[in-house]
mmCIF file of C-alpha atoms and ligand atoms in Angstrom:
data_model
loop_
_atom_site.group_PDB
_atom_site.id
_atom_site.type_symbol
_atom_site.label_atom_id
_atom_site.label_comp_id
_atom_site.label_asym_id
_atom_site.label_seq_id
_atom_site.Cartn_x
_atom_site.Cartn_y
_atom_site.Cartn_z
ATOM 1 C CA MET B 1 248.012 194.025 229.693
ATOM 2 C CA ILE B 2 249.307 191.710 227.106
ATOM 3 C CA THR B 3 246.865 190.644 223.655
ATOM 4 C CA VAL B 4 248.128 188.466 221.464
ATOM 5 C CA LEU B 5 246.385 189.575 219.100
ATOM 6 C CA ASP B 6 244.159 193.579 218.963
ATOM 7 C CA LYS B 7 240.682 191.974 218.197
ATOM 8 C CA GLU B 8 239.160 195.518 218.284
ATOM 9 C CA ARG B 9 241.540 196.324 214.917
ATOM 10 C CA VAL B 10 241.227 193.236 213.384
ATOM 11 C CA GLY B 11 237.809 192.064 214.367
ATOM 12 C CA GLU B 12 237.364 188.194 214.268
ATOM 13 C CA GLU B 13 237.737 187.123 210.596
ATOM 14 C CA ASP B 14 241.064 189.106 209.981
ATOM 15 C CA MET B 15 242.245 187.304 212.917
ATOM 16 C CA GLN B 16 240.881 183.680 211.553
ATOM 17 C CA ASN B 17 243.661 184.818 208.707
ATOM 18 C CA ALA B 18 246.607 185.892 210.592
ATOM 19 C CA PHE B 19 250.184 184.241 209.235
ATOM 20 C CA LEU B 20 251.223 181.678 212.154
ATOM 21 C CA LEU B 21 254.600 181.199 213.956
ATOM 22 C CA GLU B 22 254.999 177.879 213.582
ATOM 23 C CA ASP B 23 254.913 178.355 209.439
ATOM 24 C CA TYR B 24 257.979 180.643 209.718
ATOM 25 C CA LEU B 25 258.564 177.929 212.385
ATOM 26 C CA LYS B 26 259.348 175.811 208.444
ATOM 27 C CA MET B 27 261.431 177.993 206.496
ATOM 28 C CA SER B 28 264.855 178.007 205.730
ATOM 29 C CA ASP B 29 267.218 180.959 207.517
ATOM 30 C CA ALA B 30 267.552 182.411 203.975
ATOM 31 C CA GLU B 31 263.759 183.363 203.441
ATOM 32 C CA ILE B 32 263.264 184.150 207.174
ATOM 33 C CA ALA B 33 266.029 186.749 206.489
ATOM 34 C CA ALA B 34 264.903 188.320 203.062
ATOM 35 C CA GLY B 35 261.046 187.951 204.292
ATOM 36 C CA ILE B 36 261.844 190.790 207.509
ATOM 37 C CA GLU B 37 263.770 192.930 204.784
ATOM 38 C CA ARG B 38 260.642 192.936 202.596
ATOM 39 C CA ALA B 39 258.097 193.825 205.727
ATOM 40 C CA ARG B 40 260.635 196.661 206.777
ATOM 41 C CA GLU B 41 261.067 198.023 203.951
ATOM 42 C CA THR B 42 256.605 197.830 203.535
ATOM 43 C CA LEU B 43 256.699 199.103 206.850
ATOM 44 C CA GLY B 44 259.520 202.169 206.073
ATOM 45 C CA SER B 45 259.087 204.655 208.330
ATOM 46 C CA ARG B 46 256.112 203.181 210.439
ATOM 47 C CA VAL B 47 258.542 200.785 212.251
ATOM 48 C CA VAL B 48 261.466 201.386 214.004
ATOM 49 C CA ILE B 49 263.003 197.175 215.471
ATOM 50 C CA LEU B 50 265.267 198.434 218.977
ATOM 51 C CA GLY B 51 267.405 195.188 219.357
ATOM 52 C CA HIS B 52 269.276 194.897 223.076
ATOM 53 C CA HIS B 53 273.319 194.157 222.715
ATOM 54 C CA TYR B 54 272.615 190.952 224.077
ATOM 55 C CA GLN B 55 270.204 189.735 221.272
ATOM 56 C CA ARG B 56 271.756 186.990 218.825
ATOM 57 C CA ASP B 57 273.749 188.160 215.702
ATOM 58 C CA ASP B 58 270.668 187.306 213.344
ATOM 59 C CA VAL B 59 268.837 189.754 215.414
ATOM 60 C CA ILE B 60 270.684 191.523 215.502
ATOM 61 C CA ALA B 61 270.987 192.483 211.868
ATOM 62 C CA HIS B 62 267.372 193.656 211.635
ATOM 63 C CA ALA B 63 268.193 196.184 214.360
ATOM 64 C CA ASP B 64 267.424 199.747 212.956
ATOM 65 C CA LEU B 65 268.209 200.887 216.203
ATOM 66 C CA THR B 66 271.186 198.402 219.434
ATOM 67 C CA GLY B 67 272.219 199.783 222.784
ATOM 68 C CA ASP B 68 271.945 198.930 226.320
ATOM 69 C CA SER B 69 268.613 199.244 227.663
ATOM 70 C CA TYR B 70 268.507 203.283 228.981
ATOM 71 C CA GLN B 71 270.462 203.531 225.576
ATOM 72 C CA LEU B 72 267.239 201.905 224.157
ATOM 73 C CA SER B 73 264.779 203.756 226.629
ATOM 74 C CA VAL B 74 265.229 207.032 225.741
ATOM 75 C CA MET B 75 265.672 205.791 221.769
ATOM 76 C CA ALA B 76 261.887 204.783 221.630
ATOM 77 C CA ALA B 77 260.546 208.174 223.709
ATOM 78 C CA GLN B 78 262.659 210.220 220.518
ATOM 79 C CA ARG B 79 261.101 207.799 217.755
ATOM 80 C CA LYS B 80 257.711 209.934 218.255
ATOM 81 C CA ASP B 81 257.643 209.351 214.317
ATOM 82 C CA ALA B 82 257.423 205.436 213.931
ATOM 83 C CA GLU B 83 254.139 203.759 214.323
ATOM 84 C CA PHE B 84 255.168 200.972 215.966
ATOM 85 C CA ILE B 85 258.353 199.761 218.085
ATOM 86 C CA VAL B 86 259.528 196.119 218.019
ATOM 87 C CA PHE B 87 261.437 195.175 220.666
ATOM 88 C CA CYS B 88 263.828 193.105 220.403
ATOM 89 C CA GLY B 89 264.493 192.680 223.844
ATOM 90 C CA VAL B 90 262.835 191.510 226.801
ATOM 91 C CA HIS B 91 259.438 192.146 228.888
ATOM 92 C CA PHE B 92 260.359 195.161 231.555
ATOM 93 C CA MET B 93 262.758 196.296 228.196
ATOM 94 C CA ALA B 94 258.899 197.095 225.513
ATOM 95 C CA GLU B 95 256.771 197.753 229.326
ATOM 96 C CA SER B 96 259.471 200.867 229.620
ATOM 97 C CA ALA B 97 259.099 202.089 225.436
ATOM 98 C CA ASP B 98 255.513 202.031 225.886
ATOM 99 C CA ILE B 99 255.595 204.624 229.136
ATOM 100 C CA LEU B 100 258.153 206.426 227.333
ATOM 101 C CA GLY B 101 256.198 206.507 223.842
ATOM 102 C CA GLN B 102 253.419 208.776 222.010
ATOM 103 C CA PRO B 103 250.119 207.104 222.968
ATOM 104 C CA HIS B 104 249.815 206.878 218.946
ATOM 105 C CA GLN B 105 252.701 203.904 218.642
ATOM 106 C CA LYS B 106 252.414 200.430 219.588
ATOM 107 C CA VAL B 107 255.138 198.253 221.238
ATOM 108 C CA ILE B 108 255.736 195.135 220.014
ATOM 109 C CA LEU B 109 257.570 191.966 221.961
ATOM 110 C CA PRO B 110 258.035 189.439 218.789
ATOM 111 C CA ASP B 111 258.025 186.715 221.851
ATOM 112 C CA LEU B 112 255.733 187.093 224.150
ATOM 113 C CA GLY B 113 258.170 184.357 227.034
ATOM 114 C CA ALA B 114 260.774 186.606 226.407
ATOM 115 C CA GLY B 115 260.633 187.781 230.437
ATOM 116 C CA CYS B 116 263.437 188.463 233.558
ATOM 117 C CA SER B 117 263.792 186.071 235.827
ATOM 118 C CA MET B 118 265.566 188.957 238.020
ATOM 119 C CA ALA B 119 262.557 190.963 237.268
ATOM 120 C CA ASP B 120 260.235 188.458 238.359
ATOM 121 C CA MET B 121 262.030 187.918 241.500
ATOM 122 C CA ALA B 122 260.280 191.938 243.136
ATOM 123 C CA THR B 123 256.647 191.811 242.868
ATOM 124 C CA VAL B 124 255.237 194.813 243.109
ATOM 125 C CA GLU B 125 252.452 193.337 246.178
ATOM 126 C CA GLN B 126 256.116 192.115 248.717
ATOM 127 C CA VAL B 127 257.239 195.911 247.761
ATOM 128 C CA GLU B 128 254.431 197.434 248.706
ATOM 129 C CA ASP B 129 254.304 195.205 251.544
ATOM 130 C CA ALA B 130 257.879 195.665 252.125
ATOM 131 C CA TRP B 131 257.050 199.363 252.466
ATOM 132 C CA GLU B 132 254.432 199.123 255.511
ATOM 133 C CA GLN B 133 256.271 196.826 257.570
ATOM 134 C CA LEU B 134 259.425 199.196 257.151
ATOM 135 C CA ARG B 135 256.770 201.980 257.835
ATOM 136 C CA GLU B 136 255.458 199.878 260.935
ATOM 137 C CA ILE B 137 258.214 200.059 262.567
ATOM 138 C CA GLY B 138 258.981 203.588 262.210
ATOM 139 C CA VAL B 139 261.980 203.527 259.361
ATOM 140 C CA LEU B 140 260.027 205.706 257.505
ATOM 141 C CA LYS B 141 260.483 208.800 259.750
ATOM 142 C CA GLN B 142 263.484 209.517 257.935
ATOM 143 C CA LYS B 143 263.685 210.476 254.280
ATOM 144 C CA VAL B 144 263.759 206.476 252.257
ATOM 145 C CA ALA B 145 264.124 207.033 248.880
ATOM 146 C CA PRO B 146 263.132 203.654 246.622
ATOM 147 C CA ILE B 147 264.955 203.129 244.028
ATOM 148 C CA THR B 148 264.193 200.143 241.329
ATOM 149 C CA TYR B 149 266.480 198.319 238.780
ATOM 150 C CA MET B 150 265.191 199.288 234.954
ATOM 151 C CA ASN B 151 264.932 194.925 235.509
ATOM 152 C CA SER B 152 261.504 195.476 236.967
ATOM 153 C CA SER B 153 258.263 195.463 236.194
ATOM 154 C CA ALA B 154 255.859 199.110 235.209
ATOM 155 C CA ALA B 155 254.038 198.700 238.357
ATOM 156 C CA ILE B 156 257.693 198.794 241.137
ATOM 157 C CA LYS B 157 258.620 201.774 238.834
ATOM 158 C CA ALA B 158 255.505 203.155 239.571
ATOM 159 C CA PHE B 159 255.521 202.549 243.773
ATOM 160 C CA CYS B 160 258.675 204.310 242.922
ATOM 161 C CA GLY B 161 257.231 207.179 241.128
ATOM 162 C CA ARG B 162 254.411 207.665 243.465
ATOM 163 C CA ASN B 163 256.766 207.275 246.355
ATOM 164 C CA GLY B 164 259.550 209.869 245.105
ATOM 165 C CA GLY B 165 262.206 207.539 243.981
ATOM 166 C CA VAL B 166 263.393 206.542 240.436
ATOM 167 C CA VAL B 167 264.190 204.013 237.988
ATOM 168 C CA CYS B 168 268.117 203.107 237.121
ATOM 169 C CA THR B 169 270.108 201.523 235.537
ATOM 170 C CA SER B 170 273.801 199.795 235.033
ATOM 171 C CA SER B 171 275.143 202.780 232.908
ATOM 172 C CA ASN B 172 273.901 205.199 235.662
ATOM 173 C CA ALA B 173 273.369 203.855 238.655
ATOM 174 C CA VAL B 174 276.342 205.547 239.877
ATOM 175 C CA PRO B 175 275.336 208.847 239.956
ATOM 176 C CA LEU B 176 271.937 208.663 240.868
ATOM 177 C CA PHE B 177 273.212 206.878 243.685
ATOM 178 C CA ASP B 178 275.517 209.986 244.179
ATOM 179 C CA ILE B 179 271.877 212.364 244.196
ATOM 180 C CA TYR B 180 270.423 209.936 246.205
ATOM 181 C CA LEU B 181 271.936 209.048 248.872
ATOM 182 C CA LYS B 182 272.868 213.392 249.742
ATOM 183 C CA GLU B 183 268.847 213.853 249.685
ATOM 184 C CA TYR B 184 268.127 210.779 251.200
ATOM 185 C CA ASP B 185 268.303 208.954 254.809
ATOM 186 C CA LYS B 186 269.001 205.465 253.548
ATOM 187 C CA MET B 187 267.756 204.143 249.723
ATOM 188 C CA PHE B 188 265.646 200.863 249.376
ATOM 189 C CA PHE B 189 266.982 199.262 246.058
ATOM 190 C CA PHE B 190 265.127 196.321 244.098
ATOM 191 C CA PRO B 191 265.513 193.814 242.690
ATOM 192 C CA ASP B 192 269.131 193.265 242.133
ATOM 193 C CA GLN B 193 271.161 192.860 245.139
ATOM 194 C CA HIS B 194 274.302 192.860 243.502
ATOM 195 C CA LEU B 195 273.777 195.958 241.329
ATOM 196 C CA GLY B 196 272.304 197.690 244.882
ATOM 197 C CA ARG B 197 275.876 195.918 246.585
ATOM 198 C CA ASN B 198 278.057 196.791 244.480
ATOM 199 C CA THR B 199 277.533 200.781 243.646
ATOM 200 C CA GLY B 200 276.784 201.450 247.189
ATOM 201 C CA ALA B 201 280.560 200.108 247.771
ATOM 202 C CA LYS B 202 281.625 202.521 245.034
ATOM 203 C CA PHE B 203 279.992 205.541 247.923
ATOM 204 C CA GLY B 204 282.673 203.479 250.680
ATOM 205 C CA ILE B 205 279.258 202.185 252.357
ATOM 206 C CA PRO B 206 280.226 199.303 254.424
ATOM 207 C CA LEU B 207 278.258 195.822 254.113
ATOM 208 C CA GLU B 208 277.128 195.932 257.653
ATOM 209 C CA LYS B 209 275.097 199.121 256.829
ATOM 210 C CA MET B 210 273.711 197.019 254.023
ATOM 211 C CA ALA B 211 270.698 195.186 254.627
ATOM 212 C CA LEU B 212 269.390 192.223 252.579
ATOM 213 C CA TRP B 213 265.500 191.941 252.100
ATOM 214 C CA ASN B 214 264.539 188.360 251.427
ATOM 215 C CA PRO B 215 260.662 189.263 250.680
ATOM 216 C CA PHE B 216 259.615 185.914 251.911
ATOM 217 C CA GLU B 217 260.521 186.589 255.856
ATOM 218 C CA GLU B 218 259.202 189.245 258.443
ATOM 219 C CA LEU B 219 260.722 191.958 258.136
ATOM 220 C CA GLY B 220 263.035 190.976 255.180
ATOM 221 C CA GLY B 221 264.702 188.640 257.795
ATOM 222 C CA ASN B 222 266.264 191.128 259.694
ATOM 223 C CA THR B 223 265.862 193.121 263.239
ATOM 224 C CA GLU B 224 264.602 196.237 263.426
ATOM 225 C CA GLU B 225 267.546 197.759 264.677
ATOM 226 C CA GLU B 226 269.660 196.356 260.942
ATOM 227 C CA LEU B 227 266.535 198.200 259.428
ATOM 228 C CA HIS B 228 267.477 201.686 261.280
ATOM 229 C CA ALA B 229 270.964 201.453 260.807
ATOM 230 C CA ALA B 230 271.564 200.664 257.019
ATOM 231 C CA LYS B 231 271.899 202.708 254.789
ATOM 232 C CA LEU B 232 271.360 200.478 251.614
ATOM 233 C CA ILE B 233 268.408 198.092 252.145
ATOM 234 C CA LEU B 234 268.780 195.266 248.925
ATOM 235 C CA TRP B 235 265.960 193.221 247.645
ATOM 236 C CA ARG B 236 266.994 189.563 247.685
ATOM 237 C CA GLY B 237 266.557 189.107 243.196
ATOM 238 C CA HIS B 238 269.776 188.369 241.426
ATOM 239 C CA CYS B 239 270.575 187.251 237.555
ATOM 240 C CA SER B 240 270.772 184.115 237.141
ATOM 241 C CA VAL B 241 273.359 184.664 233.824
ATOM 242 C CA HIS B 242 275.275 187.127 235.468
ATOM 243 C CA GLY B 243 275.339 184.972 238.629
ATOM 244 C CA ARG B 244 277.166 181.566 236.974
ATOM 245 C CA PHE B 245 281.033 183.555 237.326
ATOM 246 C CA LYS B 246 282.604 183.317 240.409
ATOM 247 C CA PRO B 247 285.346 184.304 242.062
ATOM 248 C CA TRP B 248 287.348 180.820 241.458
ATOM 249 C CA HIS B 249 286.964 182.044 237.100
ATOM 250 C CA VAL B 250 288.429 185.315 237.778
ATOM 251 C CA ASP B 251 291.557 183.313 239.744
ATOM 252 C CA GLN B 252 291.926 180.405 236.855
ATOM 253 C CA VAL B 253 291.768 183.026 234.073
ATOM 254 C CA ARG B 254 295.024 185.399 235.881
ATOM 255 C CA ALA B 255 296.658 181.805 235.935
ATOM 256 C CA GLU B 256 295.781 180.633 232.585
ATOM 257 C CA GLN B 257 296.960 184.937 231.209
ATOM 258 C CA PRO B 258 298.167 186.833 234.178
ATOM 259 C CA ASP B 259 298.173 189.867 231.283
ATOM 260 C CA ILE B 260 294.635 189.969 230.712
ATOM 261 C CA LYS B 261 291.905 192.272 231.624
ATOM 262 C CA VAL B 262 288.314 191.450 233.955
ATOM 263 C CA LEU B 263 286.401 192.954 232.738
ATOM 264 C CA VAL B 264 282.343 191.778 233.814
ATOM 265 C CA HIS B 265 278.934 194.020 234.467
ATOM 266 C CA PRO B 266 277.678 194.945 238.027
ATOM 267 C CA GLU B 267 275.252 192.464 237.935
ATOM 268 C CA CYS B 268 278.132 189.609 238.490
ATOM 269 C CA MET B 269 278.396 189.365 242.684
ATOM 270 C CA ARG B 270 280.456 191.424 244.777
ATOM 271 C CA GLU B 271 282.706 188.828 245.368
ATOM 272 C CA VAL B 272 283.633 188.600 241.441
ATOM 273 C CA VAL B 273 282.853 192.415 241.323
ATOM 274 C CA GLU B 274 285.930 193.264 243.591
ATOM 275 C CA ILE B 275 288.473 191.317 242.213
ATOM 276 C CA SER B 276 287.665 192.865 238.127
ATOM 277 C CA ASP B 277 289.883 194.944 236.522
ATOM 278 C CA LEU B 278 286.494 196.915 235.713
ATOM 279 C CA ASN B 279 283.258 196.576 236.168
ATOM 280 C CA GLY B 280 280.358 198.090 234.062
ATOM 281 C CA SER B 281 277.026 198.436 231.961
ATOM 282 C CA THR B 282 276.613 196.387 228.331
ATOM 283 C CA SER B 283 277.935 199.241 226.639
ATOM 284 C CA PHE B 284 280.494 200.271 228.619
ATOM 285 C CA ILE B 285 281.982 196.880 228.111
ATOM 286 C CA ILE B 286 281.388 197.152 224.548
ATOM 287 C CA ASN B 287 282.940 200.385 224.396
ATOM 288 C CA THR B 288 286.252 199.530 226.630
ATOM 289 C CA VAL B 289 286.839 196.474 223.996
ATOM 290 C CA THR B 290 286.316 198.973 221.404
ATOM 291 C CA ASN B 291 289.017 201.511 222.058
ATOM 292 C CA ALA B 292 291.437 198.965 224.216
ATOM 293 C CA PRO B 293 294.418 198.111 221.879
ATOM 294 C CA SER B 294 295.544 195.943 218.795
ATOM 295 C CA GLY B 295 296.779 192.822 221.497
ATOM 296 C CA SER B 296 294.674 193.381 225.081
ATOM 297 C CA LYS B 297 293.358 190.317 225.993
ATOM 298 C CA TRP B 298 290.518 191.216 228.013
ATOM 299 C CA ALA B 299 287.980 188.130 229.907
ATOM 300 C CA VAL B 300 284.529 189.182 229.335
ATOM 301 C CA GLY B 301 281.711 188.528 232.272
ATOM 302 C CA THR B 302 278.637 189.079 230.398
ATOM 303 C CA GLU B 303 276.142 187.388 228.169
ATOM 304 C CA LEU B 304 277.126 185.530 225.630
ATOM 305 C CA ASN B 305 275.755 186.551 222.252
ATOM 306 C CA LEU B 306 277.400 189.491 223.224
ATOM 307 C CA VAL B 307 280.847 188.427 224.160
ATOM 308 C CA LEU B 308 280.644 185.961 220.671
ATOM 309 C CA ARG B 309 279.726 189.656 218.914
ATOM 310 C CA LEU B 310 282.888 191.339 219.845
ATOM 311 C CA GLN B 311 285.230 188.386 219.511
ATOM 312 C CA LYS B 312 283.484 188.430 216.053
ATOM 313 C CA GLN B 313 284.301 191.979 215.621
ATOM 314 C CA PHE B 314 288.010 192.091 217.403
ATOM 315 C CA PRO B 315 289.601 188.780 215.902
ATOM 316 C CA ASP B 316 293.258 191.808 216.840
ATOM 317 C CA LYS B 317 292.187 191.331 220.449
ATOM 318 C CA GLU B 318 292.315 188.379 222.289
ATOM 319 C CA ILE B 319 288.731 188.215 223.883
ATOM 320 C CA ARG B 320 287.429 184.999 225.931
ATOM 321 C CA LEU B 321 283.864 184.495 228.077
ATOM 322 C CA LEU B 322 284.673 185.068 231.826
ATOM 323 C CA ALA B 323 283.304 181.433 232.857
ATOM 324 C CA PRO B 324 283.938 178.772 230.085
ATOM 325 C CA ASP B 325 280.246 177.606 231.122
ATOM 326 C CA LEU B 326 277.233 178.286 229.091
ATOM 327 C CA CYS B 327 275.740 181.901 230.193
ATOM 328 C CA MET B 328 273.511 182.781 228.050
ATOM 329 C CA CYS B 329 270.664 184.743 229.053
ATOM 330 C CA ALA B 330 267.950 182.624 227.778
ATOM 331 C CA THR B 331 264.758 184.499 227.614
ATOM 332 C CA MET B 332 266.346 187.022 225.643
ATOM 333 C CA TYR B 333 267.344 184.258 222.604
ATOM 334 C CA ARG B 334 263.756 183.644 222.798
ATOM 335 C CA ILE B 335 263.542 186.711 220.128
ATOM 336 C CA ALA B 336 264.381 184.572 217.030
ATOM 337 C CA PRO B 337 264.454 186.098 213.488
ATOM 338 C CA GLN B 338 261.314 183.274 212.814
ATOM 339 C CA ASN B 339 259.450 185.540 215.523
ATOM 340 C CA LEU B 340 260.400 188.889 214.332
ATOM 341 C CA ALA B 341 259.591 188.404 210.867
ATOM 342 C CA TRP B 342 255.601 186.872 212.141
ATOM 343 C CA ALA B 343 255.923 189.985 213.445
ATOM 344 C CA LEU B 344 256.266 192.349 210.686
ATOM 345 C CA ASP B 345 254.510 190.492 208.586
ATOM 346 C CA ASN B 346 251.238 190.302 210.664
ATOM 347 C CA LEU B 347 251.681 194.277 210.473
ATOM 348 C CA VAL B 348 252.758 194.717 207.736
ATOM 349 C CA ALA B 349 248.730 192.961 207.085
ATOM 350 C CA GLY B 350 247.319 195.786 209.004
ATOM 351 C CA ARG B 351 247.318 193.319 212.424
ATOM 352 C CA VAL B 352 249.527 193.843 215.814
ATOM 353 C CA VAL B 353 250.360 191.056 217.269
ATOM 354 C CA ASN B 354 252.118 190.211 221.109
ATOM 355 C CA GLN B 355 251.878 194.405 221.757
ATOM 356 C CA ILE B 356 252.849 195.406 225.356
ATOM 357 C CA LYS B 357 250.731 197.391 226.245
ATOM 358 C CA VAL B 358 250.862 199.470 230.770
ATOM 359 C CA ASP B 359 247.750 200.201 231.733
ATOM 360 C CA ASP B 360 247.209 204.331 232.135
ATOM 361 C CA ALA B 361 246.986 204.308 236.432
ATOM 362 C CA THR B 362 250.245 202.293 235.697
ATOM 363 C CA LYS B 363 251.840 204.262 233.290
ATOM 364 C CA HIS B 364 250.877 207.670 234.290
ATOM 365 C CA TYR B 365 253.419 206.736 237.872
ATOM 366 C CA ALA B 366 256.357 204.491 236.013
ATOM 367 C CA LEU B 367 256.816 207.057 233.930
ATOM 368 C CA ILE B 368 257.656 210.255 236.501
ATOM 369 C CA ALA B 369 259.971 207.954 238.321
ATOM 370 C CA LEU B 370 261.346 206.784 233.885
ATOM 371 C CA GLU B 371 261.568 210.236 233.131
ATOM 372 C CA ARG B 372 263.343 211.933 236.983
ATOM 373 C CA MET B 373 266.215 209.072 235.743
ATOM 374 C CA ILE B 374 266.330 210.359 232.067
ATOM 375 C CA ASN B 375 266.505 213.582 233.142
ATOM 376 C CA LEU B 376 268.921 213.484 236.359
ATOM 377 C CA THR B 377 270.838 211.385 233.873
ATOM 378 C CA GLU B 378 271.000 214.163 231.163
ATOM 379 C CA GLN B 379 271.963 217.075 234.034
ATOM 380 C CA ASN B 380 274.770 214.613 235.286
ATOM 381 C CA GLN B 381 276.048 214.274 231.635
ATOM 382 C CA SER B 382 275.787 218.174 230.795
ATOM 383 C CA LYS B 383 277.765 218.539 233.767
ATOM 384 C CA LYS B 384 280.236 216.266 233.291
ATOM 385 C CA ASN B 385 281.074 217.808 230.041
HETATM 386 P P1 13P F 1 272.452 196.708 230.479
HETATM 387 O O1 13P F 1 271.713 197.986 231.450
HETATM 388 O O2 13P F 1 273.936 197.256 230.287
HETATM 389 O O3 13P F 1 271.368 196.891 228.895
HETATM 390 O O4 13P F 1 271.360 195.501 231.141
HETATM 391 C C1 13P F 1 270.236 194.894 230.988
HETATM 392 C C2 13P F 1 270.565 193.758 231.394
HETATM 393 O O5 13P F 1 269.759 193.509 231.282
HETATM 394 C C3 13P F 1 271.692 193.133 231.659
HETATM 395 O O6 13P F 1 271.416 191.722 232.347
HETATM 396 FE FE1 SF4 F 2 267.324 189.238 232.802
HETATM 397 FE FE2 SF4 F 2 269.874 188.137 233.470
HETATM 398 FE FE3 SF4 F 2 268.920 188.087 231.031
HETATM 399 FE FE4 SF4 F 2 269.648 190.819 231.967
HETATM 400 S S1 SF4 F 2 270.704 188.666 231.742
HETATM 401 S S2 SF4 F 2 267.979 190.223 230.444
HETATM 402 S S3 SF4 F 2 269.142 190.568 234.426
HETATM 403 S S4 SF4 F 2 267.973 187.536 233.202
#
């Protein structure tokens, strides 16, 4: 549940006095940046600002901590002292921070329009209906693990928590698939078909053992036999930003620069990932480019703001966007410095705006799935070290 202004906390009169976002839209960039820093100083350790790698530079400049979706969820769980977690990212990330945070903490999303079109491609009602259909045809007599990508609603995370499943992100999908594929007969993965297919392929699962579930068709558009035979059932969802990268973009950059390396996010379609040189989460992409030798050449298939930042940080390396057209996540971009300044000034004045709150029943089971993810990821990391 989202509240634009926390009425119980501030009362009607203060609500009238709340700072108006439209006033911030009239200010200069310099005034906004100075205002954010002033508010941060006043709030001190009461506030922590988290920024996802896809945020624009003028927002990242004010973040205390930056990371990929997995790292940010761990950071949110660790910053127990901060009263306010201001999340510069998208809605599902802020929800996860609220689930993992402490009861006294309040999570704020500076623009409530910052959603994720992929997360919206699966509703919990559709997922529950799909699960019942699988039960009716006897598929659930086998051990089936429901696994959701972090890019999903809290309600879907709770569904996974209730049914023995887990959450994963692009940075830990491989170790979590490894565990679940060994322990279960099959996996039902939502909502990103591409991450599911790309990860399944890493375990040698053939495409004919991966069924695609279309929520608008009976049995997801499959026959009973196909669903019984499948090792992986993939929800028909995708990222509209990463979906813009096509195999011919890879061919084109290689034709122009034969020594270029193609590095993509696993939300890209299978046909792109299988011909790329490397694929991995936003952190993997950053680490790969950071550790690459000076003079190396990279075509990067991920969100525009991250690629532009890498170009600025590493002028000694040749870094280009894999596709020339605009691959920008418009919802991530909704978080502008003006929204951040407005949210922080309201906090300074004792008003909590744009709070993201997950109800207690959902939180209980979603926390099980998120904690399972963090524990299994940490166990896997310590095994490797
Ligand atoms: P990461 O898990 O790599 O941060 O990606 C999140 C995301 O939304 C990518 O589109
Ligand atoms: Fe969602 Fe794609 Fe934007 Fe990531 S890049 S937040 S998956 S729409």
